XYZ file of C-alpha atoms in Angstrom:
564
model
C 1.592 -44.960 18.964
C 4.154 -43.732 21.863
C 2.312 -43.512 24.167
C 5.362 -41.186 25.908
C 5.338 -38.579 22.759
C 0.777 -38.031 23.272
C -0.586 -35.450 25.032
C -3.139 -37.144 26.635
C -0.712 -39.916 27.964
C -1.395 -37.899 31.844
C -4.402 -39.826 32.261
C -2.688 -43.114 32.244
C 0.172 -42.923 33.842
C 0.508 -42.531 38.533
C -2.092 -42.418 41.292
C -2.544 -38.881 40.949
C -5.078 -39.423 37.071
C -7.367 -41.482 39.653
C -9.428 -38.011 38.806
C -8.674 -37.759 35.646
C -9.745 -41.570 34.992
C -12.737 -41.215 36.926
C -14.524 -37.956 35.090
C -13.266 -40.102 31.788
C -15.002 -42.929 32.592
C -18.477 -41.029 32.971
C -18.267 -40.609 29.738
C -17.674 -44.005 28.325
C -14.025 -44.564 29.010
C -13.311 -48.030 30.702
C -10.332 -50.292 31.392
C -7.549 -50.222 28.685
C -9.221 -46.899 26.648
C -6.745 -44.904 28.208
C -3.557 -46.137 26.876
C -5.773 -44.628 23.056
C -5.090 -41.769 21.444
C -7.964 -38.492 21.786
C -9.235 -37.859 19.445
C -11.436 -34.344 19.337
C -14.344 -33.891 16.833
C -14.407 -30.265 16.112
C -18.051 -30.303 15.441
C -20.209 -27.298 13.879
C -23.478 -28.002 13.304
C -26.612 -26.301 13.714
C -29.252 -25.338 11.872
C -28.746 -21.907 11.575
C -27.794 -21.576 8.742
C -28.110 -25.277 5.472
C -23.891 -24.988 5.015
C -24.300 -26.076 8.507
C -26.720 -28.969 9.150
C -26.269 -31.865 8.086
C -23.116 -31.566 9.898
C -23.484 -33.024 13.173
C -24.307 -37.113 11.276
C -20.374 -36.912 9.740
C -19.598 -36.305 13.574
C -21.307 -39.492 14.383
C -19.874 -41.355 11.391
C -16.069 -40.426 12.553
C -16.751 -40.961 15.578
C -17.989 -44.606 14.706
C -15.072 -45.405 13.250
C -12.272 -43.681 15.394
C -13.013 -46.158 17.425
C -12.927 -49.266 14.579
C -9.730 -47.401 14.789
C -8.512 -47.970 18.616
C -8.534 -43.878 19.505
C -11.447 -42.395 21.839
C -13.303 -39.435 19.717
C -14.180 -36.596 22.140
C -16.787 -34.693 19.938
C -16.917 -30.753 20.945
C -18.835 -28.192 19.855
C -18.147 -25.095 18.634
C -20.434 -21.857 16.634
C -21.460 -20.947 13.330
C -22.859 -17.521 11.659
C -24.782 -17.395 8.331
C -23.462 -14.875 5.986
C -26.047 -14.947 3.766
C -28.417 -14.570 6.828
C -26.640 -11.871 8.352
C -25.905 -10.568 4.527
C -26.127 -6.548 4.743
C -27.320 -6.135 8.153
C -25.687 -5.087 11.370
C -25.162 -8.922 12.073
C -22.779 -9.285 9.208
C -20.103 -6.964 11.656
C -19.725 -10.240 13.253
C -18.851 -12.372 10.856
C -14.938 -12.626 10.680
C -15.337 -12.129 14.484
C -16.457 -16.073 13.979
C -13.188 -17.203 12.637
C -11.308 -16.039 15.905
C -13.792 -17.364 17.979
C -13.840 -20.730 15.882
C -10.271 -20.541 16.249
C -9.965 -20.010 19.730
C -12.695 -22.558 20.355
C -11.002 -25.805 18.868
C -7.315 -24.679 19.773
C -8.648 -24.002 23.080
C -10.616 -27.694 24.472
C -7.372 -29.514 22.936
C -4.629 -28.828 24.635
C -7.283 -28.312 27.576
C -7.917 -31.720 27.018
C -5.017 -32.496 25.501
C -5.644 -33.928 23.390
C -4.683 -36.095 20.258
C -5.548 -34.776 17.210
C -8.408 -32.891 16.220
C -11.016 -33.880 12.213
C -12.861 -30.323 11.654
C -16.513 -30.649 10.546
C -17.019 -27.437 8.640
C -19.617 -25.243 6.795
C -19.911 -21.738 5.472
C -17.597 -19.646 5.578
C -15.418 -18.574 8.590
C -15.656 -22.453 9.559
C -12.571 -23.149 6.666
C -10.358 -21.030 8.050
C -11.501 -20.271 12.083
C -10.610 -24.648 11.891
C -7.389 -24.156 9.618
C -6.092 -21.648 12.301
C -6.874 -24.203 15.364
C -4.615 -27.205 13.728
C -1.872 -24.827 12.721
C -1.784 -23.216 16.268
C -2.008 -26.811 18.119
C -0.152 -28.465 15.828
C -1.198 -32.208 16.657
C -2.384 -35.046 13.413
C -5.683 -32.980 12.155
C -7.775 -33.523 9.424
C -10.948 -30.996 8.082
C -13.787 -32.277 7.558
C -16.567 -29.787 4.773
C -20.382 -31.390 4.897
C -20.136 -30.241 1.381
C -21.755 -27.350 -1.140
C -25.584 -27.459 -1.544
C -27.192 -28.624 -4.271
C -28.714 -25.319 -7.420
C -31.988 -24.707 -7.612
C -34.050 -23.995 -10.470
C -36.533 -21.257 -12.205
C -36.982 -20.581 -15.801
C -34.174 -23.522 -16.440
C -31.267 -21.235 -15.056
C -29.460 -22.683 -12.302
C -29.656 -20.755 -8.108
C -28.130 -19.910 -6.477
C -27.711 -17.792 -2.435
C -26.504 -15.114 -4.944
C -29.303 -14.936 -7.092
C -31.426 -13.504 -5.296
C -30.069 -10.619 -3.203
C -29.322 -10.638 -7.397
C -32.643 -11.053 -7.813
C -33.519 -7.209 -5.809
C -31.465 -4.600 -8.037
C -33.375 -5.904 -10.663
C -36.782 -5.410 -8.964
C -35.159 -2.847 -7.690
C -34.097 -1.391 -11.467
C -37.828 -2.786 -12.552
C -36.515 -6.431 -14.592
C -38.084 -8.360 -11.799
C -41.503 -8.395 -11.335
C -42.694 -9.318 -7.646
C -44.242 -12.706 -8.088
C -39.793 -13.447 -9.975
C -38.550 -12.253 -7.132
C -40.571 -14.627 -4.831
C -39.545 -17.435 -7.271
C -36.502 -16.798 -6.979
C -36.616 -16.646 -3.255
C -38.239 -20.099 -3.055
C -35.816 -22.183 -5.478
C -32.329 -20.385 -4.873
C -31.276 -22.717 -1.443
C -33.106 -25.758 -2.596
C -31.838 -27.752 0.854
C -28.355 -28.569 2.825
C -25.109 -27.538 2.331
C -22.913 -24.604 1.413
C -23.811 -21.896 -1.174
C -23.342 -23.961 -4.413
C -20.355 -21.492 -6.412
C -17.306 -21.308 -6.565
C -17.855 -18.420 -3.556
C -16.446 -18.753 -0.345
C -17.225 -21.462 1.847
C -16.152 -23.754 -1.619
C -12.922 -21.468 -2.161
C -11.959 -22.850 1.387
C -12.252 -26.305 0.976
C -10.996 -26.005 -2.287
C -7.747 -24.690 -0.697
C -7.266 -27.182 2.181
C -8.090 -29.901 -0.059
C -5.048 -28.589 -2.014
C -3.051 -27.779 1.234
C -2.721 -31.867 1.726
C -5.006 -31.592 5.233
C -8.790 -32.647 3.471
C -8.667 -35.654 1.797
C -8.405 -35.203 -2.637
C -11.780 -34.617 -4.078
C -13.777 -34.129 -0.548
C -13.352 -30.174 -1.076
C -16.998 -30.046 -4.016
C -18.782 -33.082 -2.900
C -22.987 -32.722 -2.183
C -23.994 -32.644 1.440
C -25.856 -34.353 2.684
C -25.431 -37.726 0.136
C -23.291 -41.053 0.411
C -20.673 -39.820 -0.881
C -20.138 -37.149 1.931
C -20.317 -39.563 4.189
C -18.180 -42.214 3.643
C -15.567 -39.932 2.505
C -15.806 -38.605 6.181
C -14.911 -42.365 7.891
C -12.051 -42.403 5.650
C -10.571 -38.969 7.131
C -11.254 -40.269 10.531
C -9.222 -43.965 9.293
C -7.043 -41.521 7.683
C -6.050 -39.547 11.200
C -5.902 -42.081 13.351
C -3.542 -43.322 10.783
C -1.735 -40.054 10.594
C -1.602 -40.091 15.053
C -0.087 -42.866 15.170
C 2.306 -42.108 12.041
C 2.285 -38.605 13.793
C 2.391 -36.198 10.766
C 1.372 -32.893 11.743
C 0.029 -29.497 10.580
C 3.977 -28.569 10.322
C 4.476 -31.266 7.492
C 1.806 -29.281 5.618
C 0.878 -26.616 5.776
C 4.365 -25.162 4.248
C 5.686 -22.056 2.375
C 5.212 -25.277 -0.752
C 1.636 -25.585 0.430
C 0.099 -21.908 0.602
C 1.527 -21.479 -2.894
C -0.038 -24.590 -4.217
C -3.816 -22.866 -2.709
C -3.387 -19.157 -4.048
C -2.351 -21.460 -7.430
C -6.115 -23.499 -7.297
C -8.154 -20.585 -6.402
C -6.238 -18.756 -9.200
C -7.106 -21.328 -11.433
C -10.590 -21.983 -10.537
C -11.795 -18.474 -10.164
C -12.198 -18.198 -6.515
C -13.133 -15.579 -3.257
C -10.581 -12.435 -2.460
C -11.039 -14.110 1.305
C -9.186 -16.211 0.239
C -6.348 -13.838 0.821
C -7.019 -12.605 3.949
C -7.460 -16.198 4.900
C -4.164 -17.686 3.793
C -2.878 -14.013 5.935
C -4.340 -15.726 8.522
C -3.333 -19.333 8.723
C 0.222 -18.900 7.610
C 0.811 -16.145 10.728
C -0.222 -18.484 12.536
C 1.879 -21.580 10.705
C 4.879 -19.013 11.419
C 5.075 -19.083 7.687
C 6.154 -16.492 5.593
C 3.532 -15.379 3.249
C 2.428 -11.765 2.165
C 0.129 -10.655 0.088
C 2.497 -9.414 -2.284
C 3.401 -13.692 -2.465
C -0.615 -13.583 -4.352
C 0.812 -11.003 -7.978
C 3.434 -13.082 -7.817
C 1.539 -15.987 -8.336
C -1.139 -14.706 -10.526
C 0.378 -13.958 -13.390
C 1.722 -17.276 -13.652
C -1.518 -19.311 -13.428
C -4.630 -19.078 -15.946
C -8.218 -19.720 -14.828
C -9.087 -22.872 -15.758
C -12.406 -23.399 -14.954
C -16.001 -21.815 -16.040
C -17.393 -21.217 -11.787
C -20.300 -18.924 -10.969
C -20.167 -15.828 -9.592
C -18.315 -14.722 -13.247
C -18.630 -18.323 -14.719
C -21.359 -19.817 -15.916
C -22.124 -23.442 -13.972
C -21.918 -24.588 -9.832
C -19.317 -26.780 -8.257
C -22.395 -29.834 -8.857
C -21.046 -30.009 -11.681
C -17.315 -29.006 -11.019
C -17.010 -31.882 -9.116
C -18.392 -34.055 -11.854
C -15.911 -33.225 -14.241
C -13.020 -33.930 -11.770
C -12.565 -31.679 -9.089
C -9.756 -30.688 -7.099
C -7.760 -33.480 -8.337
C -8.107 -32.433 -12.073
C -7.359 -29.260 -12.024
C -3.837 -29.700 -9.508
C -2.505 -32.234 -12.645
C -3.022 -30.056 -14.623
C -1.441 -27.254 -12.985
C 1.071 -30.061 -11.732
C 1.934 -31.173 -15.130
C 2.721 -28.147 -16.426
C 4.764 -27.194 -14.118
C 3.552 -24.543 -11.417
C 2.143 -26.141 -8.171
C 5.102 -28.194 -6.144
C 4.613 -32.302 -6.177
C 6.967 -32.329 -3.662
C 4.324 -30.640 -1.069
C 3.158 -33.999 1.405
C -0.475 -34.725 2.530
C -2.420 -35.603 5.516
C -2.668 -39.093 4.162
C 1.003 -39.790 3.779
C 1.426 -38.734 0.303
C 3.413 -36.148 -2.062
C 0.631 -34.486 -3.792
C 2.366 -35.998 -7.083
C 1.692 -39.445 -5.885
C -1.573 -38.488 -5.281
C -2.510 -36.999 -7.818
C -1.369 -39.921 -9.530
C -3.867 -41.695 -11.552
C -5.506 -38.804 -11.874
C -5.764 -38.082 -15.683
C -3.187 -35.104 -17.578
C -6.526 -33.310 -19.442
C -9.923 -32.895 -19.020
C -12.799 -34.679 -19.788
C -13.400 -33.733 -23.796
C -17.330 -33.702 -22.929
C -17.160 -30.992 -20.683
C -16.516 -28.450 -21.091
C -16.332 -26.760 -16.745
C -12.525 -27.809 -16.617
C -10.801 -26.070 -19.325
C -7.490 -27.869 -20.414
C -4.175 -25.343 -19.877
C -4.032 -24.202 -23.602
C -7.328 -23.282 -24.184
C -7.974 -21.179 -20.489
C -11.311 -19.523 -19.625
C -8.975 -16.426 -18.758
C -4.853 -16.574 -19.962
C -4.218 -15.142 -16.701
C -4.964 -15.345 -12.215
C -8.009 -13.115 -11.312
C -6.935 -11.798 -8.039
C -4.685 -8.926 -8.955
C -3.252 -6.614 -5.721
C -3.584 -3.015 -5.687
C -1.439 -0.481 -4.814
C -0.947 3.092 -4.433
C -2.327 6.415 -1.897
C -5.416 4.961 -2.006
C -4.226 1.152 -1.093
C -0.740 2.222 -0.042
C -0.179 -1.812 2.518
C -2.631 -3.187 -0.585
C -6.392 -3.949 -2.214
C -7.926 -6.963 -3.578
C -9.646 -6.694 -7.152
C -11.262 -9.309 -8.745
C -11.085 -9.370 -12.248
C -12.859 -12.506 -13.346
C -15.508 -11.391 -16.167
C -14.859 -8.159 -15.371
C -15.320 -6.467 -18.901
C -13.964 -2.361 -17.778
C -10.670 -3.687 -15.418
C -9.710 0.575 -15.834
C -12.526 3.152 -14.502
C -11.347 6.922 -13.658
C -14.558 8.570 -12.441
C -16.035 11.313 -9.765
C -15.905 9.615 -6.304
C -19.070 9.122 -4.694
C -18.873 8.558 -1.113
C -20.654 6.422 1.599
C -18.997 5.967 5.391
C -20.974 2.968 5.338
C -22.649 0.092 3.098
C -26.327 1.037 4.349
C -26.012 5.029 2.883
C -24.520 2.833 0.028
C -27.136 0.284 -0.890
C -30.081 2.970 0.529
C -28.167 5.298 -3.077
C -27.868 2.275 -5.394
C -31.666 1.755 -4.578
C -32.670 5.028 -5.319
C -30.875 4.687 -8.250
C -28.735 7.852 -7.556
C -25.431 5.716 -8.428
C -24.703 6.616 -12.335
C -22.298 5.035 -14.968
C -18.869 5.697 -14.426
C -19.487 6.960 -10.930
C -16.577 5.157 -8.647
C -18.602 4.227 -5.335
C -16.632 4.888 -2.107
C -17.445 2.487 0.840
C -15.375 3.690 4.201
C -15.086 3.138 7.522
C -16.106 -0.672 6.913
C -12.954 -2.423 8.275
C -11.185 -4.553 10.640
C -11.808 -2.033 12.898
C -13.781 0.931 11.723
C -16.960 -1.969 10.536
C -15.601 -3.079 12.963
C -15.301 -6.444 11.397
C -14.649 -5.981 8.371
C -18.530 -6.744 7.113
C -18.680 -7.781 2.637
C -20.450 -5.297 1.412
C -22.771 -8.550 -1.573
C -25.440 -5.885 -1.288
C -24.553 -3.037 -3.121
C -22.871 -4.776 -5.285
C -25.558 -7.216 -5.876
C -27.864 -4.131 -6.728
C -25.492 -2.880 -8.843
C -24.916 -6.026 -10.821
C -28.765 -6.327 -10.976
C -29.323 -2.936 -11.776
C -26.746 -3.295 -14.853
C -24.743 -0.919 -12.885
C -21.480 -3.814 -12.875
C -19.233 -3.250 -15.684
C -19.983 0.645 -15.661
C -19.612 1.883 -11.734
C -16.392 0.764 -10.096
C -16.296 0.473 -6.035
C -13.605 0.156 -3.375
C -13.884 -0.181 0.372
C -12.393 -1.068 3.418
C -14.193 -3.803 3.462
C -14.812 -7.005 2.325
C -16.816 -8.619 -0.581
C -18.876 -12.045 -0.857
C -16.763 -14.698 -2.932
C -20.044 -14.742 -5.041
C -19.134 -10.842 -5.832
C -18.498 -9.590 -9.309
C -17.843 -6.713 -11.421
C -14.960 -3.573 -10.830
C -14.743 -4.099 -7.330
C -11.647 -3.296 -5.482
C -11.585 -4.607 -1.014
C -9.650 -5.067 1.711
C -7.874 -0.909 0.943
C -5.699 -0.899 3.495
C -4.513 1.321 5.406
C -8.626 1.631 5.961
C -9.997 5.084 6.709
C -10.461 4.081 10.579
C -6.495 4.785 11.661
C -5.913 7.760 8.299
C -5.738 5.472 5.084
C -5.854 7.239 2.544
C -9.763 5.752 1.418
C -10.786 8.001 4.582
C -9.204 11.263 2.069
C -11.285 10.529 -0.154
C -13.710 13.943 -1.132
C -17.562 13.585 -2.665
C -16.588 14.531 -6.523
C -13.238 14.208 -6.268
C -11.082 11.888 -9.563
C -10.064 7.942 -8.990
C -8.639 6.152 -11.536
C -9.350 1.903 -10.446
C -7.190 0.178 -13.187
C -6.174 -3.485 -12.655
C -3.592 -3.888 -15.446
C -1.453 -1.557 -14.130
C -2.446 -2.536 -9.785
C -3.379 0.939 -9.619
C -5.602 2.375 -6.333
C -5.249 6.025 -7.304
C -6.706 9.241 -5.941
C -6.187 11.973 -8.525
C -4.491 15.026 -6.383
C -1.568 16.413 -5.748
C 0.621 14.928 -3.181
C 0.462 18.911 -0.803
C -3.317 18.457 -0.605
C -2.998 14.638 -0.302
C -0.786 15.385 2.765
C -3.096 18.553 3.962
C -5.973 16.001 4.188
C -4.232 14.366 6.477
C -2.835 16.321 8.396
C -6.258 17.865 8.982
C -8.024 14.526 9.172
C -8.789 13.264 13.105
C -10.086 9.790 13.974
C -13.087 9.040 15.002
C -14.175 6.991 17.690
C -14.977 3.224 17.550
C -18.451 2.607 16.728
C -17.656 -0.852 19.084
C -16.512 -0.227 22.578
C -16.999 -3.036 25.253
C -18.098 -6.659 23.879
C -16.787 -9.373 21.302
C -16.601 -6.327 19.089
C -14.544 -4.546 21.304
C -12.644 -6.564 21.706
C -11.509 -7.091 18.396
C -11.607 -3.777 17.474
C -8.829 -3.331 20.114
C -7.217 -6.766 19.012
C -6.966 -7.164 14.842
C -4.848 -6.298 12.566
C -4.703 -4.920 8.979
C -6.896 -6.939 6.443
C -3.082 -6.666 4.630
C -1.206 -9.221 7.210
C -4.605 -11.353 7.201
C -6.750 -9.086 9.692
C -5.621 -11.239 12.805
C -5.770 -11.314 16.835
C -3.516 -13.499 17.788
C 0.170 -11.332 16.515
C -0.249 -8.536 15.998
C -0.732 -5.571 18.895
C -2.095 -2.057 17.086
C -2.835 1.205 18.135
C -6.712 1.639 18.441
């Protein structure tokens, strides 16, 4: 590597750098080490959540290999919070906020210490987009290592994931599950370390990062705590060291083509609605033009090829055994719907990376379908607009039996109010639930609504009740639900103007989210709307309220300051 291009070259030159070198000697640098690239290892290890509980072993292995590669690894920590543990509580308001804290912390350390590259290790939902936002901002050679998925739990012959526990609450409340069965589901849903086992947000984002070329092939679907994951981490360290020598930068990888490839993969795998929010934020950091409408442009071109939970049958361990992301990408490449010339961190193109992957999925499995026998003919994430969402909203329509619901509005100004109504059996078939003031500013923090949506499914109302919110959904959510409604209620968006009993139409086929009142009445309500007092004015949530943008551009905090 040409040291004149090194960010850490300042430590090698001049007597005035003696104090810098003295500090580094205290953490293990010796004569000759000051000429080596310094590689940061952003380690999101914690035992707060099983998603991240195995990450420290991976950080240790990565550091060993980076030293073998004549670089100097420096490990630093970054935070994580568990969406699954905070779900349905006030704590969930901090989940999306943590994405920004993670991004800021990685950027801060790498820039303050003038690191030459970064290997980021994450597991839970926000570690991945947070790390990717930082990588895009930093533009130093970087690779992402996913901690891995958990194995499925088992009870009465069925595979379980954490979503099974949330849906069991609804089944129990509806009298469809006994106390004993509920307790058994709780005990068996999460059998060990690793991220939630369906194509929920964590596995959606790991898959997307692989599709973008910022992680190694097959790494996004490996199981946590197994030798395969440790070996992949070691190879990731070797690849990063070579990328530092070759100066393969994120700006070479995070291109418009890479984002389009990632969108296609998310559509083909049945991924989480949160991908829309996170891709927009990462693209903003990478200065790549990407809009919410690009998802709708790509959606009709891509069939859903994978039968994965939450709306399908299989879990990620099954998907990995069937060929994982490389198999899906090879099918998409052969049918001309992804860019084979997009680059990867190994210095190869996507086409070169996939050269040895079979053109058709194996016949002895039913997880990945062939192009001409898809699970669904077109992508499952659709963008709805209308007077309730002039900037757009996101619906996940895989497995939805009734893509159009018109009915009376049941209006709730918080998640807790709605969940109480569902558990008390006050929601009826044909209702359209509105959960508002849960957006980026209004919540604040844009909470995920897994508890009420899972309760609806558990109560047998998943196909007959619509739900819309300016909040988010867990990747485990399914049913006729629409999130990310923008503009949000807290800034006077159409969702703030809905009255109890109003007629609402949710139509995924027509991509419409409509409050069925006259334009004059809509304008009258707009004029009469009074902005509520912010729920948070201090601390990290208060800061977030002041900085965060609309969800329609990614709920970012570093590129668009709006009037609060």
